[in-house]
PDB file of C-alpha atoms in Angstrom:
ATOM      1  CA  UNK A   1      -4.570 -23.079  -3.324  1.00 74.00           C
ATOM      2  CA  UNK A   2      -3.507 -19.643  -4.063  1.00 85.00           C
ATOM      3  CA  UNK A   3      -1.930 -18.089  -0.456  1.00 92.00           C
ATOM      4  CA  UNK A   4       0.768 -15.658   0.107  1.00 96.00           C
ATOM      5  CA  UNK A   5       2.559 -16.188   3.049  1.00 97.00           C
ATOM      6  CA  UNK A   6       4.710 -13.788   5.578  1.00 97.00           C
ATOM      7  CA  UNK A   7       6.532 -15.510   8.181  1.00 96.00           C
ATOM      8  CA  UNK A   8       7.558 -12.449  10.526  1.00 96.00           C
ATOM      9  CA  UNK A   9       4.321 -10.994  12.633  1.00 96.00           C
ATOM     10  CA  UNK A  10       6.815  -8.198  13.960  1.00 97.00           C
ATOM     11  CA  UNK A  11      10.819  -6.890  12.571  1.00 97.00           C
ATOM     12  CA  UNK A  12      12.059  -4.572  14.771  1.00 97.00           C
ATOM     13  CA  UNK A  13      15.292  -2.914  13.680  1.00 97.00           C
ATOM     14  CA  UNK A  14      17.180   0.648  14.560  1.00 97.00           C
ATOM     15  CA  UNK A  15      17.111   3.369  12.087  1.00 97.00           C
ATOM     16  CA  UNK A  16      20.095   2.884   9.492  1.00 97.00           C
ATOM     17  CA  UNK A  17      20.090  -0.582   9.745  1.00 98.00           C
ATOM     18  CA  UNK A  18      18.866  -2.499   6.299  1.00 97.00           C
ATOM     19  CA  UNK A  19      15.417  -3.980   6.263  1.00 97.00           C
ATOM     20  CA  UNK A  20      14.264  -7.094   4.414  1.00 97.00           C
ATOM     21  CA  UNK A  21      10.595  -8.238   5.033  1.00 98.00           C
ATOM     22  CA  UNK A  22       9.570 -11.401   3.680  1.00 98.00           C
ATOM     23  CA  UNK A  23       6.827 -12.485   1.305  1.00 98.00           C
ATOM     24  CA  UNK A  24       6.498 -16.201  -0.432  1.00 97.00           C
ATOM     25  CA  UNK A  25       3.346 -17.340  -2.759  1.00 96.00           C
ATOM     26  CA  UNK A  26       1.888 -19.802  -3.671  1.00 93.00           C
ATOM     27  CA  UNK A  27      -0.140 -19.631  -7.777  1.00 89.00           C
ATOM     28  CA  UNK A  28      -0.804 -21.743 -10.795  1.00 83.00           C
ATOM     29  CA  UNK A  29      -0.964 -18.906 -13.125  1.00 79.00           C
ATOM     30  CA  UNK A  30       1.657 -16.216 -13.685  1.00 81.00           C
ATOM     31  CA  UNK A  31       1.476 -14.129 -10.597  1.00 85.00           C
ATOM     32  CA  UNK A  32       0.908 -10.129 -10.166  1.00 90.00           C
ATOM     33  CA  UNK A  33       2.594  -8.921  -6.825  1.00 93.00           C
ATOM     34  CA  UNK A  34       2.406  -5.398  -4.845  1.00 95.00           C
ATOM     35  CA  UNK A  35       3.384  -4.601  -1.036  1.00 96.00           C
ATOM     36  CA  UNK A  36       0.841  -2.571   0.675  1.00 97.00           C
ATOM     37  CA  UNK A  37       1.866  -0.427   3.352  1.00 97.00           C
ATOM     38  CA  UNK A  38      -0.438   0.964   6.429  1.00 96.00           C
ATOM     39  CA  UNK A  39       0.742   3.434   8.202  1.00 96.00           C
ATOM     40  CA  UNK A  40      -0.502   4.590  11.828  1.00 93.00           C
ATOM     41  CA  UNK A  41      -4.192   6.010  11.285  1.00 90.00           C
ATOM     42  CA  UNK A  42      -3.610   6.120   8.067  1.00 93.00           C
ATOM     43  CA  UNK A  43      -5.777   3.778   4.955  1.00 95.00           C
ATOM     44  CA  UNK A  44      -3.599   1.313   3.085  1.00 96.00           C
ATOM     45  CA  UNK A  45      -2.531   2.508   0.271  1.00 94.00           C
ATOM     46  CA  UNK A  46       0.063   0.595  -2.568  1.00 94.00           C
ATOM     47  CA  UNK A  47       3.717   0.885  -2.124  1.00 95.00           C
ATOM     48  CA  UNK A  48       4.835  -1.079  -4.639  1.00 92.00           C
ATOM     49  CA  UNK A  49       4.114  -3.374  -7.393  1.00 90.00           C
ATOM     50  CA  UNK A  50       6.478  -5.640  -9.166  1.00 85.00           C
ATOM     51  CA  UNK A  51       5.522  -5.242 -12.874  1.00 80.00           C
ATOM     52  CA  UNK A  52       7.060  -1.742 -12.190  1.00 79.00           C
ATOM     53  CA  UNK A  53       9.957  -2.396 -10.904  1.00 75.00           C
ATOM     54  CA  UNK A  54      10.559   1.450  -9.238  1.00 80.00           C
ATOM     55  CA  UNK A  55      11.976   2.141  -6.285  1.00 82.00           C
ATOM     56  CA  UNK A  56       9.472   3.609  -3.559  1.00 87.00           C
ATOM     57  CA  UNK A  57      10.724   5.763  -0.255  1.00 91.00           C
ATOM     58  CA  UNK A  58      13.949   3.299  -0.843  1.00 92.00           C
ATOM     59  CA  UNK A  59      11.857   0.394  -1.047  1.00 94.00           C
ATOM     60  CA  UNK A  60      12.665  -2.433  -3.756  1.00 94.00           C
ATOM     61  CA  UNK A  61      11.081  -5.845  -4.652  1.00 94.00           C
ATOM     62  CA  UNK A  62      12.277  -8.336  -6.892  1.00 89.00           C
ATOM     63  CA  UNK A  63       9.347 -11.096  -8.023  1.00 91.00           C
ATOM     64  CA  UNK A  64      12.024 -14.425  -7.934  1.00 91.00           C
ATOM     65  CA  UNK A  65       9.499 -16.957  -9.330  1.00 89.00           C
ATOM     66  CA  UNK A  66      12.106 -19.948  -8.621  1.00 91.00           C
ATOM     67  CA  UNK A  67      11.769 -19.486  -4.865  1.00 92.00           C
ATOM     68  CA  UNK A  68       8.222 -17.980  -5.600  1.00 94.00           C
ATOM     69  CA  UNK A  69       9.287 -14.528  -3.369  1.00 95.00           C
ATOM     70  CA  UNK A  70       8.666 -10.895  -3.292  1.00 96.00           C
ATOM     71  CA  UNK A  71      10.877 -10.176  -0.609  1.00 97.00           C
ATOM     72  CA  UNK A  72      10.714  -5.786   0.170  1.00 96.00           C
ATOM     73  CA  UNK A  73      14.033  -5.000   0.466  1.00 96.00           C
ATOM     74  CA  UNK A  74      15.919  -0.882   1.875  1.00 97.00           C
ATOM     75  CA  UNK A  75      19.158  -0.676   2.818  1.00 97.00           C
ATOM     76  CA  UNK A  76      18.759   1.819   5.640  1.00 97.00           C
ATOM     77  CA  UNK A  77      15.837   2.167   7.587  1.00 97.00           C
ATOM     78  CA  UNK A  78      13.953   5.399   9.099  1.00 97.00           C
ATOM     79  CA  UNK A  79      12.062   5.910  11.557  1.00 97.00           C
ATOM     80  CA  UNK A  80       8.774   6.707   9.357  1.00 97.00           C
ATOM     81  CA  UNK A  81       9.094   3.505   7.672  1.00 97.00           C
ATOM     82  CA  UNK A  82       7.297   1.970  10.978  1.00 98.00           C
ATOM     83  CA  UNK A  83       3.998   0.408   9.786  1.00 97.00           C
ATOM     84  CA  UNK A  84       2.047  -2.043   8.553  1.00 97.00           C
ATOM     85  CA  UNK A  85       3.068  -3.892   4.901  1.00 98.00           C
ATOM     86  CA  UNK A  86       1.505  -6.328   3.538  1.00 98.00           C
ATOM     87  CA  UNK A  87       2.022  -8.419   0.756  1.00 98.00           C
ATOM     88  CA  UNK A  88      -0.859  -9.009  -1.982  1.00 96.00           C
ATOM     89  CA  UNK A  89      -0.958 -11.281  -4.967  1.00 95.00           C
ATOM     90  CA  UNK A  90      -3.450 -10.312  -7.574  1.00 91.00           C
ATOM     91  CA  UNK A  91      -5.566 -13.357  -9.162  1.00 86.00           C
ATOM     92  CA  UNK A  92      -6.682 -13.351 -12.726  1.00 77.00           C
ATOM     93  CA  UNK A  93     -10.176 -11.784 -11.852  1.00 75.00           C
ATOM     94  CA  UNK A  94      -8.305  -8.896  -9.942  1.00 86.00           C
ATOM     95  CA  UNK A  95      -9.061  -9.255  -6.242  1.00 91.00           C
ATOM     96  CA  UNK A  96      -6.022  -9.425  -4.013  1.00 95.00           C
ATOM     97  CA  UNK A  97      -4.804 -11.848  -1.941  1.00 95.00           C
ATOM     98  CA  UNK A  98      -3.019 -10.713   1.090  1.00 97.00           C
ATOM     99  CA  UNK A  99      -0.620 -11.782   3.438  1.00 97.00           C
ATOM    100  CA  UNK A 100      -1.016 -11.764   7.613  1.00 96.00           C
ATOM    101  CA  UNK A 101       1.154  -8.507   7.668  1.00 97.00           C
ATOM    102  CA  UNK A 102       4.398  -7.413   8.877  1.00 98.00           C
ATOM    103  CA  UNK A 103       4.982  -4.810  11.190  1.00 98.00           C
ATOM    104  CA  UNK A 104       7.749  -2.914  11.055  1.00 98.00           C
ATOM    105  CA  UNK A 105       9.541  -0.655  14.095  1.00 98.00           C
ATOM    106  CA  UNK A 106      12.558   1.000  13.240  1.00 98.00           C
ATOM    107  CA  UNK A 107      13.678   2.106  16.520  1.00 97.00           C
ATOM    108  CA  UNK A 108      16.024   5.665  16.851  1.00 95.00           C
TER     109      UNK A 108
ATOM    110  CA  UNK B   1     -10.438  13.688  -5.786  1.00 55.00           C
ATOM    111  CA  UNK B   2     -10.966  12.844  -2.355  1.00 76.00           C
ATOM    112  CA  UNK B   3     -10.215   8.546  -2.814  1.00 93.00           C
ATOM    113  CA  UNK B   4     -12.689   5.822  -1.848  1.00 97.00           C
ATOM    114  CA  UNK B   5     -15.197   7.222   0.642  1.00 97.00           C
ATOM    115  CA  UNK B   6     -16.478   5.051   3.199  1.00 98.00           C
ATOM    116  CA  UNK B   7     -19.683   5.804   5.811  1.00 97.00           C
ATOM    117  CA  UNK B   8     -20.203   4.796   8.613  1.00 97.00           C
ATOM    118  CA  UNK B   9     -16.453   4.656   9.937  1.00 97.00           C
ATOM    119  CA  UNK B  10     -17.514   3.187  13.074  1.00 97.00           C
ATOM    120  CA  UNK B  11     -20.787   1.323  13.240  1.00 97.00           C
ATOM    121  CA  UNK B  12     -21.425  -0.573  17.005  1.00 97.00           C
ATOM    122  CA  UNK B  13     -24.690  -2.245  16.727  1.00 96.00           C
ATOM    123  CA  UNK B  14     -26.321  -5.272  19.194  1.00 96.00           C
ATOM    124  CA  UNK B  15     -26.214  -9.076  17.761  1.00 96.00           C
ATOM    125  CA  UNK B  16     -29.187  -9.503  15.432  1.00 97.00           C
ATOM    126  CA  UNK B  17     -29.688  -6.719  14.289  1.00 97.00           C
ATOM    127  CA  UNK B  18     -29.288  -5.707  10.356  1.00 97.00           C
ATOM    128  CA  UNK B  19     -26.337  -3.079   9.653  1.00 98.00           C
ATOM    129  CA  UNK B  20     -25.789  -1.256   6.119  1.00 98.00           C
ATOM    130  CA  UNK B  21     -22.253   0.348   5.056  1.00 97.00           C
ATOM    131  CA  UNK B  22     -21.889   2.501   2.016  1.00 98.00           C
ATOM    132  CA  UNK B  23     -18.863   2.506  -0.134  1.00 98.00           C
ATOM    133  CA  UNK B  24     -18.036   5.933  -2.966  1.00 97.00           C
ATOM    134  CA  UNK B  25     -15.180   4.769  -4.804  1.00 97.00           C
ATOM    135  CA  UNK B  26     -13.210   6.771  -7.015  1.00 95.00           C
ATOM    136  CA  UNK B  27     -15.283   8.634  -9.817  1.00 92.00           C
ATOM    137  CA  UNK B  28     -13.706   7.151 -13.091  1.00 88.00           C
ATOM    138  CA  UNK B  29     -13.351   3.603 -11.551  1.00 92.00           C
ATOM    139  CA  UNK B  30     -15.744   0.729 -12.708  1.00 92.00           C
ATOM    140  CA  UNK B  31     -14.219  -2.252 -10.485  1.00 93.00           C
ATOM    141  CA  UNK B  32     -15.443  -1.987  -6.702  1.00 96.00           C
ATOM    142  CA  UNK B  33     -14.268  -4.697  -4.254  1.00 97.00           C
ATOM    143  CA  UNK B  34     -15.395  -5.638  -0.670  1.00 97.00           C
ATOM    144  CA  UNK B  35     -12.838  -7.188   1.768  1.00 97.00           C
ATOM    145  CA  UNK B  36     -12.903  -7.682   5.397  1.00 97.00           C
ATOM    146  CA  UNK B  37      -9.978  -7.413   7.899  1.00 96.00           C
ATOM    147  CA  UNK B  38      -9.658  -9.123  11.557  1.00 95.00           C
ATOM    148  CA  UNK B  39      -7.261  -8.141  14.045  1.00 91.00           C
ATOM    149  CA  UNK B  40      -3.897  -9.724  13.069  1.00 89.00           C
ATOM    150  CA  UNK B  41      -4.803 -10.498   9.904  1.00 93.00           C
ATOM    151  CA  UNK B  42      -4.706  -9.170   6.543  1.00 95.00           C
ATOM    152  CA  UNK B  43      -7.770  -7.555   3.962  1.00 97.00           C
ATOM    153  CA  UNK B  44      -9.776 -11.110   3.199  1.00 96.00           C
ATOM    154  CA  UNK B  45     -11.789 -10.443  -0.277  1.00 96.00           C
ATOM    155  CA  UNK B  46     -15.221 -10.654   0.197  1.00 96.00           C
ATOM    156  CA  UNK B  47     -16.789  -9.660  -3.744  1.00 96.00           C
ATOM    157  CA  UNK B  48     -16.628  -7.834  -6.047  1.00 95.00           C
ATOM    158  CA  UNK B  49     -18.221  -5.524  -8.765  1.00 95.00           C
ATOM    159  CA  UNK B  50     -17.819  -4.328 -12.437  1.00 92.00           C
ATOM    160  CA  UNK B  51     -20.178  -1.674 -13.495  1.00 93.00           C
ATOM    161  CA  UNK B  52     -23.154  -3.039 -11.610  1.00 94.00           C
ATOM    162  CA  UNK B  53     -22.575  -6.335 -12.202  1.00 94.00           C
ATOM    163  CA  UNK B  54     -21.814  -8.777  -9.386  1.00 94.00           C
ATOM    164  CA  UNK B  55     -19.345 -10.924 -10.895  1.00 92.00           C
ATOM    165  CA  UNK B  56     -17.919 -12.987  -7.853  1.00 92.00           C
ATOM    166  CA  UNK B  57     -18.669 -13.677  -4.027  1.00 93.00           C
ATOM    167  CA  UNK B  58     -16.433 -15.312  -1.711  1.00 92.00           C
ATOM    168  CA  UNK B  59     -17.448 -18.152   0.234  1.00 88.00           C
ATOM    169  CA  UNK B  60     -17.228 -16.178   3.034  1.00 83.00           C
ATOM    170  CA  UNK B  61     -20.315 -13.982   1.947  1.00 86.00           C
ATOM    171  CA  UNK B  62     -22.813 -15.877   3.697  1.00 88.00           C
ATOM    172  CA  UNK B  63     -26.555 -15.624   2.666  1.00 92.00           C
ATOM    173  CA  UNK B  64     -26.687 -12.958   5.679  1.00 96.00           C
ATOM    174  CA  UNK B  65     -24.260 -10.821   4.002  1.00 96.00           C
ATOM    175  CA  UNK B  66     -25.814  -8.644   0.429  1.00 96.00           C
ATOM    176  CA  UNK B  67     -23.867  -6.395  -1.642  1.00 97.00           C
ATOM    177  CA  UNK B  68     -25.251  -4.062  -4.322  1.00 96.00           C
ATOM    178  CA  UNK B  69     -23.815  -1.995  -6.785  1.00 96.00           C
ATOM    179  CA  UNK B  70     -27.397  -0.382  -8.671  1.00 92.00           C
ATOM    180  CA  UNK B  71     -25.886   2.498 -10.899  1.00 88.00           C
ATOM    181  CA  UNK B  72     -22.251   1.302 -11.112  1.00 87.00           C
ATOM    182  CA  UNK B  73     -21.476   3.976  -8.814  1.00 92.00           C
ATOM    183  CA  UNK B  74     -21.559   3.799  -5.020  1.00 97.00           C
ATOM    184  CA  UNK B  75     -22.195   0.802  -3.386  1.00 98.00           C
ATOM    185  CA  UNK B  76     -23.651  -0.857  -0.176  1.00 98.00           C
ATOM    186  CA  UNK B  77     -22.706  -3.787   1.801  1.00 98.00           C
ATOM    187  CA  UNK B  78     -25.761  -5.205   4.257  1.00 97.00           C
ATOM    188  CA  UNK B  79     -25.181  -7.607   6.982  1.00 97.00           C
ATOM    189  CA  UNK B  80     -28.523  -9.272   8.264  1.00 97.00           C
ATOM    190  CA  UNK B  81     -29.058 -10.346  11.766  1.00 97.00           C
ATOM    191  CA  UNK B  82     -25.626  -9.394  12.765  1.00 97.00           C
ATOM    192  CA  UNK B  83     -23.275 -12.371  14.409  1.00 95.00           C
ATOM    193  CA  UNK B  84     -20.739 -12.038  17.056  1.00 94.00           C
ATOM    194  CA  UNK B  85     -18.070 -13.382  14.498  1.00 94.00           C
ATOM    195  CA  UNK B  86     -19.339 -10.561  11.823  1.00 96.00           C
ATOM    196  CA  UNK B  87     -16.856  -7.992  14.169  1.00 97.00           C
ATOM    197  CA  UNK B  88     -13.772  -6.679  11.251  1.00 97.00           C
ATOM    198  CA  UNK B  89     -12.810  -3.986   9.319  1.00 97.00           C
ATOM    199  CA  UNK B  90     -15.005  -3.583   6.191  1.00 98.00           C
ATOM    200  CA  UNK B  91     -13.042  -2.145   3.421  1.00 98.00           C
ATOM    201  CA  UNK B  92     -13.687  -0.979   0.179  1.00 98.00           C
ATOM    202  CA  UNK B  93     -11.396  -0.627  -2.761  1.00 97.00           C
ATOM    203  CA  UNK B  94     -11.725   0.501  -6.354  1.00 95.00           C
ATOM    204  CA  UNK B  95      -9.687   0.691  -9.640  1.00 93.00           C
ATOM    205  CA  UNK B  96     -10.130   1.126 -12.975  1.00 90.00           C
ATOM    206  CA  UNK B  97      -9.906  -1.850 -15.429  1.00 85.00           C
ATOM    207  CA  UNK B  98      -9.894  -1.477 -19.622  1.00 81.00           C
ATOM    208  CA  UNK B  99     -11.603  -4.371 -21.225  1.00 72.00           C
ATOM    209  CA  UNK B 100      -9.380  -7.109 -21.943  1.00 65.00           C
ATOM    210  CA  UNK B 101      -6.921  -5.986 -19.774  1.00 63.00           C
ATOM    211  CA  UNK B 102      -7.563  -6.478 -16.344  1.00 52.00           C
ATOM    212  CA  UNK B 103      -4.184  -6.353 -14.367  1.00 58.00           C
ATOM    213  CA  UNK B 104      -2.818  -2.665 -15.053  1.00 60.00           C
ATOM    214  CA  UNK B 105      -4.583  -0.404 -12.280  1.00 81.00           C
ATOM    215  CA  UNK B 106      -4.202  -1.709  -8.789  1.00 88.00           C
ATOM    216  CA  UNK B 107      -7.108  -0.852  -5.885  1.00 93.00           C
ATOM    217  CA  UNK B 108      -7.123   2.050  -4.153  1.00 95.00           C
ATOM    218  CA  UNK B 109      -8.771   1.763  -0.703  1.00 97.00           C
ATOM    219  CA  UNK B 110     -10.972   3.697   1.832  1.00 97.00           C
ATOM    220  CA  UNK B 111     -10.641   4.157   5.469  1.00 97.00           C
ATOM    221  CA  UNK B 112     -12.913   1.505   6.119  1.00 97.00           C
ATOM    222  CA  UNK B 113     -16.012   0.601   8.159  1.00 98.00           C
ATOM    223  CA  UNK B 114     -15.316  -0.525  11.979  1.00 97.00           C
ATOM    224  CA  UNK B 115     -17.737  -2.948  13.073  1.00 98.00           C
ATOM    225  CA  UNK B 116     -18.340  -3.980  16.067  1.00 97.00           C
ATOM    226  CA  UNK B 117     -21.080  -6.378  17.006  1.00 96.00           C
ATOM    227  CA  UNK B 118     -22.171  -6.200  21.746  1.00 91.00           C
TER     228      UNK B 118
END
């Protein structure tokens, strides 16, 4: 069955620091990937997706479909990076799949 | 452009009874999608529209649970006689979609509906 899966409910890391949040999928077909992003009182809205390979706020993802990952990758954190991501997988009639959610807290 | 448009954003209601949300994506967009989101979870796709056309429900869309789509424009979610369980986030999403090639826009979502079922 199609699932995406990410293992951390909560990272919590001080500004600076680099930030790695973890996505892994599962998919028969060739897979479309995006991170999602919520931040506080805020509507999700798309942060990335890996068929464009750009660089968002410092953000990066690379889609390694050996260890079927998406892992969102910055090398230093801020403070307004705190919020919600998810990770999303996009089935062949469009609708997303999403993962639980990571919060992220980058502490001062 | 204002984005996807959702009304109510907060709809409390008693078990039983029948609630309606409304859903204004963006203008040029013919692909409208449904999800719903618990606490601690992420978006869970619920259907799905192109045009007007319904063209899949999850299996979570119970026989309670309607969506419409009449003019390819707005649509409405309904939830009849309203379940303890039916408490989430109800959120809408749109994008646009060229025939043949249905994986270049991603979705574009609202604030949501809050539901919450006493």
């Amino acid at each position: 069955a199609q699932r995406v899966t990410q293992p951390e409910k909560l990272l919590s890391v001080f500004k600076g620091a680099p930030v790695e949040l973890k996505c892994n999928y599962s998919y028969s077909g060739s897979p479309e990937l995006f991170w999602y992003v919520q931040y506080s009182r805020q509507r999700l809205q798309l942060l990335l997706r890996h068929i464009s390979r750009e660089s968002i706020k410092g953000f990066t993802a690379d889609l390694n479909k050996g260890e079927t990952s998406f892992h969102l990758k910055k090398p230093f954190a801020q403070e307004e990076d705190s919020a919600m991501y998810y990770c999303a997988l996009r089935e062949e009639g469009g609708k997303l799949i999403f993962g639980q959610g990571t919060e992220l807290s980058v502490k001062p | 452009d204002t984005g996807v448009s959702q009304n109510p954003r907060h709809k409390i209601t008693k078990r039983g009874q029948n609630v309606t949300f409304r859903c204004d994506p963006i203008s040029e967009h013919n692909r409208l999608y449904w999800y719903r989101q618990t606490l601690g979870q992420g978006p869970e796709f619920l259907t799905y529209f192109q045009n007007e056309a319904q063209l899949e429900k999850s299996r979570l869309l119970s026989d309670r649970f309607s969506a419409e789509r009449p003019k390819g424009s707005f649509s409405t979610l309904e939830i009849q006689r309203t379940e303890q369980g039916d408490s989430a986030m109800y959120l809408c999403a749109s994008s646009f979609v060229r025939q043949g090639a249905d994986r270049n826009q991603p979705q574009h979502f609202g604030d949501g509906t809050r539901l919450s079922i006493l």
